[in-house]
Amino acid sequence: MKSKGVGYLFQFVGIFGVLSFFGNCTNFPLRVRNTLMENGNSIEACLDYLSGKKTFLNTVLASLSVEDQNLIQKGGQKIKVSVPTFSFNQYYGLGRIAYEFPEEKELSVSEILEWKCAEHLRSQSEGIFQDAEYMFIMNPNNIPVIYKRVKEATDLYTKVGALVLPKSDFVRRNLYLPMIFGMSRANRSYIFACDFLEAADKVALPASLKTVDANLKAAFLSSSYMIGDIQRRSLCKAQYKYN
C-alpha cells in the first residue's frame, strides 16, 4: 500500500511541474495584449501590421520594456509561450478558445504579434456589434445609430478577415465568432445585423475550406450553417432584394 507521505509527494511534484511549465513560458503575449487594449491607435496599428507594415505597431508598443522592444526587433526569434487550445463541442456546434487549458508552443515574435493583433481586432469588432445589439434591444427605432455601429463592426471584421484568412490555422482561429452560436440559440430576428452576418459568412465558409485542424474546420463550417439560419429567420435576403 502506498503511504500518505508518498501520495503527498506525488501531489507536490505534480503541482511543481505545472508551476514549472508556466515558469518556463514568457508573459510577452499578455503584455502585448494589455498594451493593445490600452492604446487608442491599436486598431489601425494592427491592421497595418497584418498587412505587412510594422512601423505603426512598433510605435504603439513603445511603452513595453527594453527587453520586449529587443524581442520585437528580432521578429523571427522563437520563444516559449503558453497558448490557449481550441476545442469544438460537436453536440452544440460550438467552438471555443480555452485559455484555462493552455499548451506550450515555440512561436516567433512575429507570429505572437499576428496572433495578438488578430485576437484584438476580432474582439473589437465583436464589442462594437454587441453594442449595436444592446441598442436594438433598448430601442429598435434608434435606426441611424444602430446601423452606424453595425457598419463599423462589419467594416472592421471584413478587413480582419481578408488579412487573416491566408495565415496559419493558429492565427486564423482568432476569426472564429462564438457569439454566432448565441445568436442562433436566441431564436429571434437580427434584421439590423444582416450586413454583419453576410460579412461573417464570407469569412466562416472560406476559413472552413482553408483550415487543416479538424476542430477548427468543423467550428467554422457549423458557424456558416448557423449564419444561414439566422439570415433566413431575419429575412435578410428579402431585405437585400428590396433595398
CSV table of C-alpha atoms in Angstrom, one decimal:
chain,number,residue,atom,x,y,z
A,1,MET,CA,0.0,0.0,0.0
A,2,LYS,CA,1.3,3.5,-0.9
A,3,SER,CA,1.8,5.6,2.2
A,4,LYS,CA,0.2,9.0,2.6
A,5,GLY,CA,3.6,10.6,2.6
A,6,VAL,CA,4.3,9.2,-0.9
A,7,GLY,CA,0.9,10.3,-2.1
A,8,TYR,CA,1.5,13.9,-0.9
A,9,LEU,CA,5.0,13.8,-2.5
A,10,PHE,CA,3.4,12.9,-5.9
A,11,GLN,CA,0.8,15.7,-5.5
A,12,PHE,CA,3.6,18.2,-4.7
A,13,VAL,CA,5.7,17.0,-7.7
A,14,GLY,CA,2.6,17.4,-9.9
A,15,ILE,CA,1.9,21.0,-8.7
A,16,PHE,CA,5.6,21.8,-9.0
A,17,GLY,CA,5.5,20.5,-12.6
A,18,VAL,CA,2.6,22.7,-13.5
A,19,LEU,CA,4.3,25.8,-12.0
A,20,SER,CA,7.5,24.9,-13.8
A,21,PHE,CA,5.6,24.7,-17.1
A,22,PHE,CA,4.2,28.2,-16.7
A,23,GLY,CA,7.5,29.4,-15.3
A,24,ASN,CA,9.3,28.4,-18.5
A,25,CYS,CA,6.9,30.5,-20.6
A,26,THR,CA,7.2,34.2,-21.2
A,27,ASN,CA,4.3,36.6,-20.4
A,28,PHE,CA,5.2,38.6,-23.6
A,29,PRO,CA,1.9,37.8,-25.3
A,30,LEU,CA,-0.1,39.1,-22.3
A,31,ARG,CA,1.9,42.3,-22.1
A,32,VAL,CA,1.3,42.9,-25.8
A,33,ARG,CA,-2.4,42.2,-25.4
A,34,ASN,CA,-2.7,44.7,-22.4
A,35,THR,CA,-0.8,47.4,-24.3
A,36,LEU,CA,-3.1,47.0,-27.4
A,37,MET,CA,-6.2,47.3,-25.2
A,38,GLU,CA,-4.9,50.5,-23.6
A,39,ASN,CA,-3.9,52.3,-26.8
A,40,GLY,CA,-6.5,54.1,-28.9
A,41,ASN,CA,-4.4,53.6,-32.1
A,42,SER,CA,-4.2,49.8,-31.7
A,43,ILE,CA,-6.8,49.0,-34.4
A,44,GLU,CA,-5.1,50.9,-37.1
A,45,ALA,CA,-1.7,49.7,-36.0
A,46,CYS,CA,-2.8,46.0,-36.0
A,47,LEU,CA,-4.4,46.3,-39.4
A,48,ASP,CA,-1.2,47.8,-40.7
A,49,TYR,CA,0.9,45.0,-39.1
A,50,LEU,CA,-1.2,42.2,-40.5
A,51,SER,CA,-0.8,43.8,-44.0
A,52,GLY,CA,3.0,43.8,-43.6
A,53,LYS,CA,3.6,47.3,-42.3
A,54,LYS,CA,5.3,47.2,-38.9
A,55,THR,CA,6.2,50.7,-38.0
A,56,PHE,CA,2.9,51.9,-36.6
A,57,LEU,CA,2.6,48.8,-34.3
A,58,ASN,CA,6.2,49.4,-33.1
A,59,THR,CA,5.1,52.9,-32.1
A,60,VAL,CA,2.0,51.6,-30.3
A,61,LEU,CA,4.1,49.0,-28.4
A,62,ALA,CA,6.8,51.6,-27.5
A,63,SER,CA,5.7,51.6,-23.8
A,64,LEU,CA,6.9,48.0,-23.4
A,65,SER,CA,10.2,47.3,-21.6
A,66,VAL,CA,13.5,47.5,-23.3
A,67,GLU,CA,13.7,43.7,-23.2
A,68,ASP,CA,10.4,43.4,-25.0
A,69,GLN,CA,11.4,46.0,-27.5
A,70,ASN,CA,14.6,44.0,-28.3
A,71,LEU,CA,12.4,40.9,-28.9
A,72,ILE,CA,10.1,42.8,-31.3
A,73,GLN,CA,13.2,43.9,-33.3
A,74,LYS,CA,14.1,40.2,-33.7
A,75,GLY,CA,10.8,39.2,-35.3
A,76,GLY,CA,12.0,35.8,-36.3
A,77,GLN,CA,13.3,34.8,-32.9
A,78,LYS,CA,11.3,31.9,-31.3
A,79,ILE,CA,10.3,31.9,-27.7
A,80,LYS,CA,8.4,29.6,-25.4
A,81,VAL,CA,4.8,30.8,-24.8
A,82,SER,CA,1.7,29.4,-23.2
A,83,VAL,CA,-1.1,29.5,-25.8
A,84,PRO,CA,-4.8,28.6,-25.4
A,85,THR,CA,-6.2,25.4,-27.0
A,86,PHE,CA,-9.1,25.3,-29.4
A,87,SER,CA,-12.0,22.9,-28.8
A,88,PHE,CA,-15.2,22.0,-30.6
A,89,ASN,CA,-18.4,20.7,-29.0
A,90,GLN,CA,-20.0,18.6,-31.7
A,91,TYR,CA,-23.3,18.4,-29.8
A,92,TYR,CA,-23.8,22.2,-29.7
A,93,GLY,CA,-21.7,23.0,-32.8
A,94,LEU,CA,-19.8,25.5,-30.7
A,95,GLY,CA,-16.0,26.2,-30.9
A,96,ARG,CA,-14.0,27.7,-28.1
A,97,ILE,CA,-10.6,29.1,-27.5
A,98,ALA,CA,-9.9,27.8,-24.0
A,99,TYR,CA,-7.5,30.0,-22.1
A,100,GLU,CA,-7.7,27.8,-19.0
A,101,PHE,CA,-6.2,24.8,-20.8
A,102,PRO,CA,-3.0,26.2,-22.3
A,103,GLU,CA,-0.2,24.3,-24.0
A,104,GLU,CA,3.4,25.3,-24.6
A,105,LYS,CA,4.5,26.3,-28.0
A,106,GLU,CA,7.6,27.8,-29.6
A,107,LEU,CA,6.4,30.8,-31.6
A,108,SER,CA,8.3,33.5,-33.4
A,109,VAL,CA,7.8,37.1,-32.1
A,110,SER,CA,6.1,37.9,-35.5
A,111,GLU,CA,3.6,35.0,-35.0
A,112,ILE,CA,2.8,36.2,-31.5
A,113,LEU,CA,2.2,39.8,-32.8
A,114,GLU,CA,0.0,38.4,-35.6
A,115,TRP,CA,-1.9,36.3,-33.0
A,116,LYS,CA,-2.5,39.2,-30.6
A,117,CYS,CA,-3.5,41.6,-33.4
A,118,ALA,CA,-6.0,39.2,-34.9
A,119,GLU,CA,-7.4,38.4,-31.5
A,120,HIS,CA,-7.6,42.1,-30.6
A,121,LEU,CA,-9.3,43.1,-33.9
A,122,ARG,CA,-11.9,40.4,-33.7
A,123,SER,CA,-12.6,41.3,-30.1
A,124,GLN,CA,-13.1,44.9,-31.0
A,125,SER,CA,-15.4,44.0,-33.9
A,126,GLU,CA,-17.5,41.8,-31.6
A,127,GLY,CA,-17.6,44.6,-29.0
A,128,ILE,CA,-18.9,47.1,-31.5
A,129,PHE,CA,-21.5,44.7,-32.8
A,130,GLN,CA,-22.7,43.8,-29.3
A,131,ASP,CA,-23.1,47.5,-28.6
A,132,ALA,CA,-25.4,47.8,-31.6
A,133,GLU,CA,-27.3,44.7,-30.4
A,134,TYR,CA,-27.9,46.2,-27.0
A,135,MET,CA,-29.1,49.5,-28.6
A,136,PHE,CA,-31.6,47.4,-30.7
A,137,ILE,CA,-32.9,45.7,-27.6
A,138,MET,CA,-33.3,49.0,-25.8
A,139,ASN,CA,-34.9,50.8,-28.7
A,140,PRO,CA,-35.2,49.2,-32.1
A,141,ASN,CA,-36.3,52.5,-33.6
A,142,ASN,CA,-32.9,54.0,-32.9
A,143,ILE,CA,-32.1,53.1,-36.5
A,144,PRO,CA,-29.4,55.6,-37.6
A,145,VAL,CA,-27.1,54.9,-34.6
A,146,ILE,CA,-27.7,51.1,-34.6
A,147,TYR,CA,-26.8,50.8,-38.3
A,148,LYS,CA,-23.8,53.1,-37.9
A,149,ARG,CA,-22.4,50.7,-35.2
A,150,VAL,CA,-23.2,47.6,-37.3
A,151,LYS,CA,-21.4,49.2,-40.3
A,152,GLU,CA,-18.3,49.9,-38.1
A,153,ALA,CA,-18.3,46.3,-36.8
A,154,THR,CA,-18.8,44.9,-40.4
A,155,ASP,CA,-16.1,47.0,-42.0
A,156,LEU,CA,-13.6,46.0,-39.3
A,157,TYR,CA,-14.4,42.3,-39.4
A,158,THR,CA,-14.2,42.3,-43.2
A,159,LYS,CA,-10.8,43.9,-43.1
A,160,VAL,CA,-9.5,41.5,-40.5
A,161,GLY,CA,-11.0,38.5,-42.4
A,162,ALA,CA,-9.2,39.5,-45.6
A,163,LEU,CA,-5.8,39.9,-43.8
A,164,VAL,CA,-6.0,36.8,-41.6
A,165,LEU,CA,-7.7,34.2,-43.8
A,166,PRO,CA,-4.4,33.4,-45.7
A,167,LYS,CA,-2.4,32.9,-42.5
A,168,SER,CA,-1.9,29.7,-40.4
A,169,ASP,CA,-4.6,27.8,-38.5
A,170,PHE,CA,-3.2,29.2,-35.3
A,171,VAL,CA,-3.7,32.8,-36.3
A,172,ARG,CA,-6.9,32.1,-38.4
A,173,ARG,CA,-8.7,30.6,-35.4
A,174,ASN,CA,-9.0,34.1,-34.0
A,175,LEU,CA,-11.5,34.9,-36.7
A,176,TYR,CA,-14.0,32.5,-35.2
A,177,LEU,CA,-17.1,34.2,-33.7
A,178,PRO,CA,-18.5,32.3,-30.8
A,179,MET,CA,-21.3,34.8,-30.5
A,180,ILE,CA,-22.9,33.4,-33.7
A,181,PHE,CA,-23.8,30.3,-31.5
A,182,GLY,CA,-25.6,32.6,-29.0
A,183,MET,CA,-27.5,34.4,-31.8
A,184,SER,CA,-28.5,31.0,-33.2
A,185,ARG,CA,-29.8,29.8,-29.9
A,186,ALA,CA,-31.6,33.1,-29.2
A,187,ASN,CA,-34.2,32.2,-31.9
A,188,ARG,CA,-35.1,35.8,-32.7
A,189,SER,CA,-34.8,38.2,-35.6
A,190,TYR,CA,-31.5,40.0,-36.2
A,191,ILE,CA,-32.8,42.1,-39.1
A,192,PHE,CA,-30.5,45.0,-38.0
A,193,ALA,CA,-27.4,42.8,-38.4
A,194,CYS,CA,-27.8,41.5,-42.0
A,195,ASP,CA,-24.7,43.2,-43.3
A,196,PHE,CA,-22.6,41.9,-40.4
A,197,LEU,CA,-23.9,38.3,-40.9
A,198,GLU,CA,-23.1,38.4,-44.6
A,199,ALA,CA,-19.5,39.5,-43.8
A,200,ALA,CA,-19.2,36.8,-41.1
A,201,ASP,CA,-20.3,34.1,-43.6
A,202,LYS,CA,-17.8,35.4,-46.2
A,203,VAL,CA,-15.1,34.6,-43.6
A,204,ALA,CA,-16.5,31.4,-42.0
A,205,LEU,CA,-17.1,29.4,-45.2
A,206,PRO,CA,-13.7,30.1,-46.8
A,207,ALA,CA,-12.0,29.6,-43.4
A,208,SER,CA,-13.5,26.1,-43.1
A,209,LEU,CA,-12.1,25.2,-46.5
A,210,LYS,CA,-8.6,26.6,-45.8
A,211,THR,CA,-8.3,25.1,-42.3
A,212,VAL,CA,-6.4,21.9,-41.6
A,213,ASP,CA,-7.2,21.4,-37.9
A,214,ALA,CA,-10.4,19.3,-37.7
A,215,ASN,CA,-11.9,21.1,-34.7
A,216,LEU,CA,-11.4,24.5,-36.2
A,217,LYS,CA,-12.7,23.4,-39.6
A,218,ALA,CA,-15.8,22.0,-38.0
A,219,ALA,CA,-16.4,25.1,-35.9
A,220,PHE,CA,-16.2,27.4,-38.9
A,221,LEU,CA,-18.5,25.2,-41.0
A,222,SER,CA,-21.0,25.0,-38.2
A,223,SER,CA,-20.9,28.7,-37.8
A,224,SER,CA,-21.6,29.2,-41.5
A,225,TYR,CA,-24.7,27.0,-41.3
A,226,MET,CA,-25.9,28.9,-38.2
A,227,ILE,CA,-25.4,32.2,-40.0
A,228,GLY,CA,-27.5,31.0,-42.9
A,229,ASP,CA,-30.3,30.1,-40.5
A,230,ILE,CA,-30.1,33.5,-38.7
A,231,GLN,CA,-30.3,35.2,-42.1
A,232,ARG,CA,-33.4,33.3,-43.2
A,233,ARG,CA,-35.1,34.0,-39.8
A,234,SER,CA,-34.2,37.7,-40.0
A,235,LEU,CA,-35.4,38.0,-43.6
A,236,CYS,CA,-32.0,39.3,-44.7
A,237,LYS,CA,-32.2,38.1,-48.3
A,238,ALA,CA,-35.6,39.8,-48.7
A,239,GLN,CA,-34.2,43.0,-47.2
A,240,TYR,CA,-31.4,43.0,-49.7
A,241,LYS,CA,-33.8,42.3,-52.6
A,242,TYR,CA,-35.8,45.4,-52.0
A,243,ASN,CA,-33.0,47.8,-50.9
